PDB file of C-alpha atoms in Angstrom:
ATOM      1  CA  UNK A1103     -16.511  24.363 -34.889  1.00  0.00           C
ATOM      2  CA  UNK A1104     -14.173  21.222 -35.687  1.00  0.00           C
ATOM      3  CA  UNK A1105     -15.353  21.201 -39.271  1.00  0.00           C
ATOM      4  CA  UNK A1106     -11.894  23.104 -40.130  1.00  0.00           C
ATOM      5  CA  UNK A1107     -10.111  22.402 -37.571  1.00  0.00           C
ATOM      6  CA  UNK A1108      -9.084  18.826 -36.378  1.00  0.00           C
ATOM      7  CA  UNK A1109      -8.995  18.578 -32.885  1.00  0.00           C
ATOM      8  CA  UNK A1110      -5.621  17.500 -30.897  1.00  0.00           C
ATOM      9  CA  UNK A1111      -5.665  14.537 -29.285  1.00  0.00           C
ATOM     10  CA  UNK A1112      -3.379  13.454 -26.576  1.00  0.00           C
ATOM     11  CA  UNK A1113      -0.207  11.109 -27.684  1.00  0.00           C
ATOM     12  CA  UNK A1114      -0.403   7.936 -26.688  1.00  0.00           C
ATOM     13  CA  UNK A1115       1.532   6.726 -23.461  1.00  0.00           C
ATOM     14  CA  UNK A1116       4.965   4.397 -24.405  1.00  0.00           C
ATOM     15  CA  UNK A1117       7.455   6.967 -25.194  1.00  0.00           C
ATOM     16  CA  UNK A1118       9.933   5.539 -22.824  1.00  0.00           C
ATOM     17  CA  UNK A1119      11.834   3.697 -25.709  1.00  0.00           C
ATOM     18  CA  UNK A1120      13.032   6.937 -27.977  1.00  0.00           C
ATOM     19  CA  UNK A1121      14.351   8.004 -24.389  1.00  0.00           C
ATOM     20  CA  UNK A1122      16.090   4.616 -24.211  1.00  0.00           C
ATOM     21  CA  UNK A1123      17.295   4.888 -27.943  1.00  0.00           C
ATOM     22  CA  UNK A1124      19.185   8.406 -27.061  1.00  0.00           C
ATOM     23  CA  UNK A1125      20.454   7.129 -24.536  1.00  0.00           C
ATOM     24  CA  UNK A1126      22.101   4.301 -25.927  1.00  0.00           C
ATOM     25  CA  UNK A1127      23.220   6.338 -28.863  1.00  0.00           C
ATOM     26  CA  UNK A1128      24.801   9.312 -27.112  1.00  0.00           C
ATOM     27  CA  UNK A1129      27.209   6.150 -25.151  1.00  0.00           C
ATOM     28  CA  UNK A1130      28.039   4.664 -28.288  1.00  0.00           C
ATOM     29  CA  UNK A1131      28.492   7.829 -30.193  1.00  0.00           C
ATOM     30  CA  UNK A1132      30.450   9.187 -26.912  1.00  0.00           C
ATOM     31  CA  UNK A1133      32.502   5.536 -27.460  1.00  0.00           C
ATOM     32  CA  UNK A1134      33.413   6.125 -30.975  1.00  0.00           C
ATOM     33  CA  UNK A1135      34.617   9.318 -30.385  1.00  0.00           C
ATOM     34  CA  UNK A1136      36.843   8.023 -27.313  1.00  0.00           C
ATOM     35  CA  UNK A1137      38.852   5.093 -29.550  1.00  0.00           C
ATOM     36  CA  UNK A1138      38.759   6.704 -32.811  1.00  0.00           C
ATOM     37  CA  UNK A1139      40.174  10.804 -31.594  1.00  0.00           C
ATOM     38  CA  UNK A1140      40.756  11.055 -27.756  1.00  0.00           C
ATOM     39  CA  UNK A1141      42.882   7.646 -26.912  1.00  0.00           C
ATOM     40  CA  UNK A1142      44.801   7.705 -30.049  1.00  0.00           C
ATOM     41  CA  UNK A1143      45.600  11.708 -29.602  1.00  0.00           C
ATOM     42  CA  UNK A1144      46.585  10.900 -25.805  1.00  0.00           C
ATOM     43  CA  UNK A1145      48.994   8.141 -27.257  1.00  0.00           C
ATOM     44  CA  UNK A1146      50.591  10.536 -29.321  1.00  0.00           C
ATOM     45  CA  UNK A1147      51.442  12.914 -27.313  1.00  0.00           C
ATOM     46  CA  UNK A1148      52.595  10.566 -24.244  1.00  0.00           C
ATOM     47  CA  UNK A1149      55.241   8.863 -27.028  1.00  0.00           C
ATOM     48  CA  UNK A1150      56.309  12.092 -28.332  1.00  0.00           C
ATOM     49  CA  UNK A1151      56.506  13.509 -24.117  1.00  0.00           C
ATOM     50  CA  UNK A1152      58.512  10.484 -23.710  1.00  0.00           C
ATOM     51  CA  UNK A1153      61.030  10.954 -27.114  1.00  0.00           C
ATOM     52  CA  UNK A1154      61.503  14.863 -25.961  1.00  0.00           C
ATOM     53  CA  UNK A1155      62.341  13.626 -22.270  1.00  0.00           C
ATOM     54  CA  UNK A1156      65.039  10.731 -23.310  1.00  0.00           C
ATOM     55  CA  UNK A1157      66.938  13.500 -25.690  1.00  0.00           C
ATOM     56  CA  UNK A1158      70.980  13.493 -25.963  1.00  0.00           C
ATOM     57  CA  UNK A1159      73.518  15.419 -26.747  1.00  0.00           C
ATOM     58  CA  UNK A1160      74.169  14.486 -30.548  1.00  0.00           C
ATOM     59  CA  UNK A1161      71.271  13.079 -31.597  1.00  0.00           C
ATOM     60  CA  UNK A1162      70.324  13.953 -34.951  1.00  0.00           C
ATOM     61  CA  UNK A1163      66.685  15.647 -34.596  1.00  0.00           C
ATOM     62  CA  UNK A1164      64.056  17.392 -36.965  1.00  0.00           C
ATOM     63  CA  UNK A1165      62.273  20.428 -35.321  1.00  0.00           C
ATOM     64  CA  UNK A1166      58.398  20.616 -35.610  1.00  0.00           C
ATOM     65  CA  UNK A1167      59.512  23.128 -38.728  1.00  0.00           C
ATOM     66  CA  UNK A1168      61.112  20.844 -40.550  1.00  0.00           C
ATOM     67  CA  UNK A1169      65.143  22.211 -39.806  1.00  0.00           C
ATOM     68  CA  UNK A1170      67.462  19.513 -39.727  1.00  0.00           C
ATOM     69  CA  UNK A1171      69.964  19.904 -37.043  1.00  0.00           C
ATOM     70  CA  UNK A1172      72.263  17.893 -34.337  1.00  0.00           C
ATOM     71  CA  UNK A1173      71.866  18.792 -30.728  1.00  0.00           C
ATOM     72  CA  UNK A1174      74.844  20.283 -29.132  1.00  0.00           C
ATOM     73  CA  UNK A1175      73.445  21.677 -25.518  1.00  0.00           C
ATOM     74  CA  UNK A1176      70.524  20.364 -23.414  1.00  0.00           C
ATOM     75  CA  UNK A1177      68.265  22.581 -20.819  1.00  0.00           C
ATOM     76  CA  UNK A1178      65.414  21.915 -18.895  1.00  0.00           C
ATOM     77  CA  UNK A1179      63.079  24.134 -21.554  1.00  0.00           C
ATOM     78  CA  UNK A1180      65.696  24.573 -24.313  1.00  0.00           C
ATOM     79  CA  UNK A1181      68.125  22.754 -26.058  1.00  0.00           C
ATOM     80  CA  UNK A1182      70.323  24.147 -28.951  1.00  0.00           C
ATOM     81  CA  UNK A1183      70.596  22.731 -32.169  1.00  0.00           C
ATOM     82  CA  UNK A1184      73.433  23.208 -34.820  1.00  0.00           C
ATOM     83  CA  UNK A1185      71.705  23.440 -38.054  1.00  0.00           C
ATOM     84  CA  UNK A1186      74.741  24.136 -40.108  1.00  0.00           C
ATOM     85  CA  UNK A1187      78.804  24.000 -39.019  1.00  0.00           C
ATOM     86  CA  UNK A1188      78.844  26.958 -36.798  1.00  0.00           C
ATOM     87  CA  UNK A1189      74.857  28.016 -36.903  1.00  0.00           C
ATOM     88  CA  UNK A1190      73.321  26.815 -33.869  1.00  0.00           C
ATOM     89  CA  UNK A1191      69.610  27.589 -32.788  1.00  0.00           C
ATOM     90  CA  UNK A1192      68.104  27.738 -29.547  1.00  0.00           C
ATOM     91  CA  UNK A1193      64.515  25.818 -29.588  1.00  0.00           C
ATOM     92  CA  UNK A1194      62.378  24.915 -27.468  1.00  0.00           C
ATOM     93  CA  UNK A1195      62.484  21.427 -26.595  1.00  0.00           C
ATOM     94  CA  UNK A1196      58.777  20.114 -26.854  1.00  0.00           C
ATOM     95  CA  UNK A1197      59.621  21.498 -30.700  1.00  0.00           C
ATOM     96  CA  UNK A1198      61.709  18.644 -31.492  1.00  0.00           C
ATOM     97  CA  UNK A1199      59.866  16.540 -34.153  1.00  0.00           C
ATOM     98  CA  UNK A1200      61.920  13.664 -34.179  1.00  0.00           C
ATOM     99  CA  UNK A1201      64.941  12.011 -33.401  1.00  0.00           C
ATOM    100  CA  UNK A1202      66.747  10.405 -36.839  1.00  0.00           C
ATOM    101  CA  UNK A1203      68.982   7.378 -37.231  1.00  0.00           C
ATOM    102  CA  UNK A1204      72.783   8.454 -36.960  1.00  0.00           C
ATOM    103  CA  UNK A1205      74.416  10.028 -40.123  1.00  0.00           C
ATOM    104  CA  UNK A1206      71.264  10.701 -41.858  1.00  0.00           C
ATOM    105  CA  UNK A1207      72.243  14.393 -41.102  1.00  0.00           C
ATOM    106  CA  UNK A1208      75.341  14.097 -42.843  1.00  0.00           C
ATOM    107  CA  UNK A1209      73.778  12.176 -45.711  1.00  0.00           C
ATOM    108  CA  UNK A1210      71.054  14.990 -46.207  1.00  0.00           C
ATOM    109  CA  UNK A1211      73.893  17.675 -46.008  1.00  0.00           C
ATOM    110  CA  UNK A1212      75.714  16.154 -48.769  1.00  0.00           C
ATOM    111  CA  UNK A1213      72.652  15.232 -50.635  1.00  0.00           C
ATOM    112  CA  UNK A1214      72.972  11.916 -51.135  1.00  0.00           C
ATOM    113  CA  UNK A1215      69.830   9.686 -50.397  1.00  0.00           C
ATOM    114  CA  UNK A1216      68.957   5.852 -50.271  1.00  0.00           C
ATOM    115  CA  UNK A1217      66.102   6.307 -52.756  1.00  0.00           C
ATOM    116  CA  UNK A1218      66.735   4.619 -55.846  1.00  0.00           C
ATOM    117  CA  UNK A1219      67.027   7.026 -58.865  1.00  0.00           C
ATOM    118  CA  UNK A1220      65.401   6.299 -62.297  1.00  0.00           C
ATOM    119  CA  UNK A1221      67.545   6.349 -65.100  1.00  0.00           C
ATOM    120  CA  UNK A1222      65.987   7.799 -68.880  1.00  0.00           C
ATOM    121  CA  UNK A1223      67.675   5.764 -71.111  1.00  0.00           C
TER     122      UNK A1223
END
């Protein structure tokens, strides 16, 4: 009855080396995920951790939303930010984006910039 049918016939022994390949691909894959997302992500966060611990009163700060503002009261989970002459916020501190150079609050507030403005003549 094999005329239609072809018969199975075992696989031949030896197929130790695609176990060895997947191996050595799920490490290097495993690898290249470590350097390329998890190391740089845990960098991140340990500088930002270590900007959010060394915080002053009036330093100049962007919030994670993008509000200017200059700190005017430090707590352990809150600090309070004055985002405009008598309007002060209270934010939670691992919100703080970053900490800017002094007076570039006041230069934002008055609208000036450094960038160089092109002229139509």
């Amino acid at each position: 009855m094999d005329f239609f049918i072809s018969p199975a016939h075992a696989q031949q022994a030896g197929g130790g080396g695609d176990m060895l390949f997947f191996l050595i691909f799920t490490v290097l894959l495993v690898a290249v995920f470590y350097f390329l997302l998890i190391r740089p992500q845990r960098q991140r966060m340990k500088q930002h951790q270590q900007m959010v611990e060394g915080l002053a009163e009036g330093d100049e700060v962007v919030t994670s939303g993008g509000e200017l503002g200059r700190l005017t009261r430090l707590g352990e989970d809150f600090v309070r930010v004055e985002v405009a002459k008598g309007v002060e916020w209270n934010v939670k501190r691992d919100m703080i984006g970053h900490v800017l150079p002094k007076g570039t609050l006041d230069e934002a507030r008055s609208g000036k910039s450094h960038a160089p403005t092109e002229s139509t003549e």
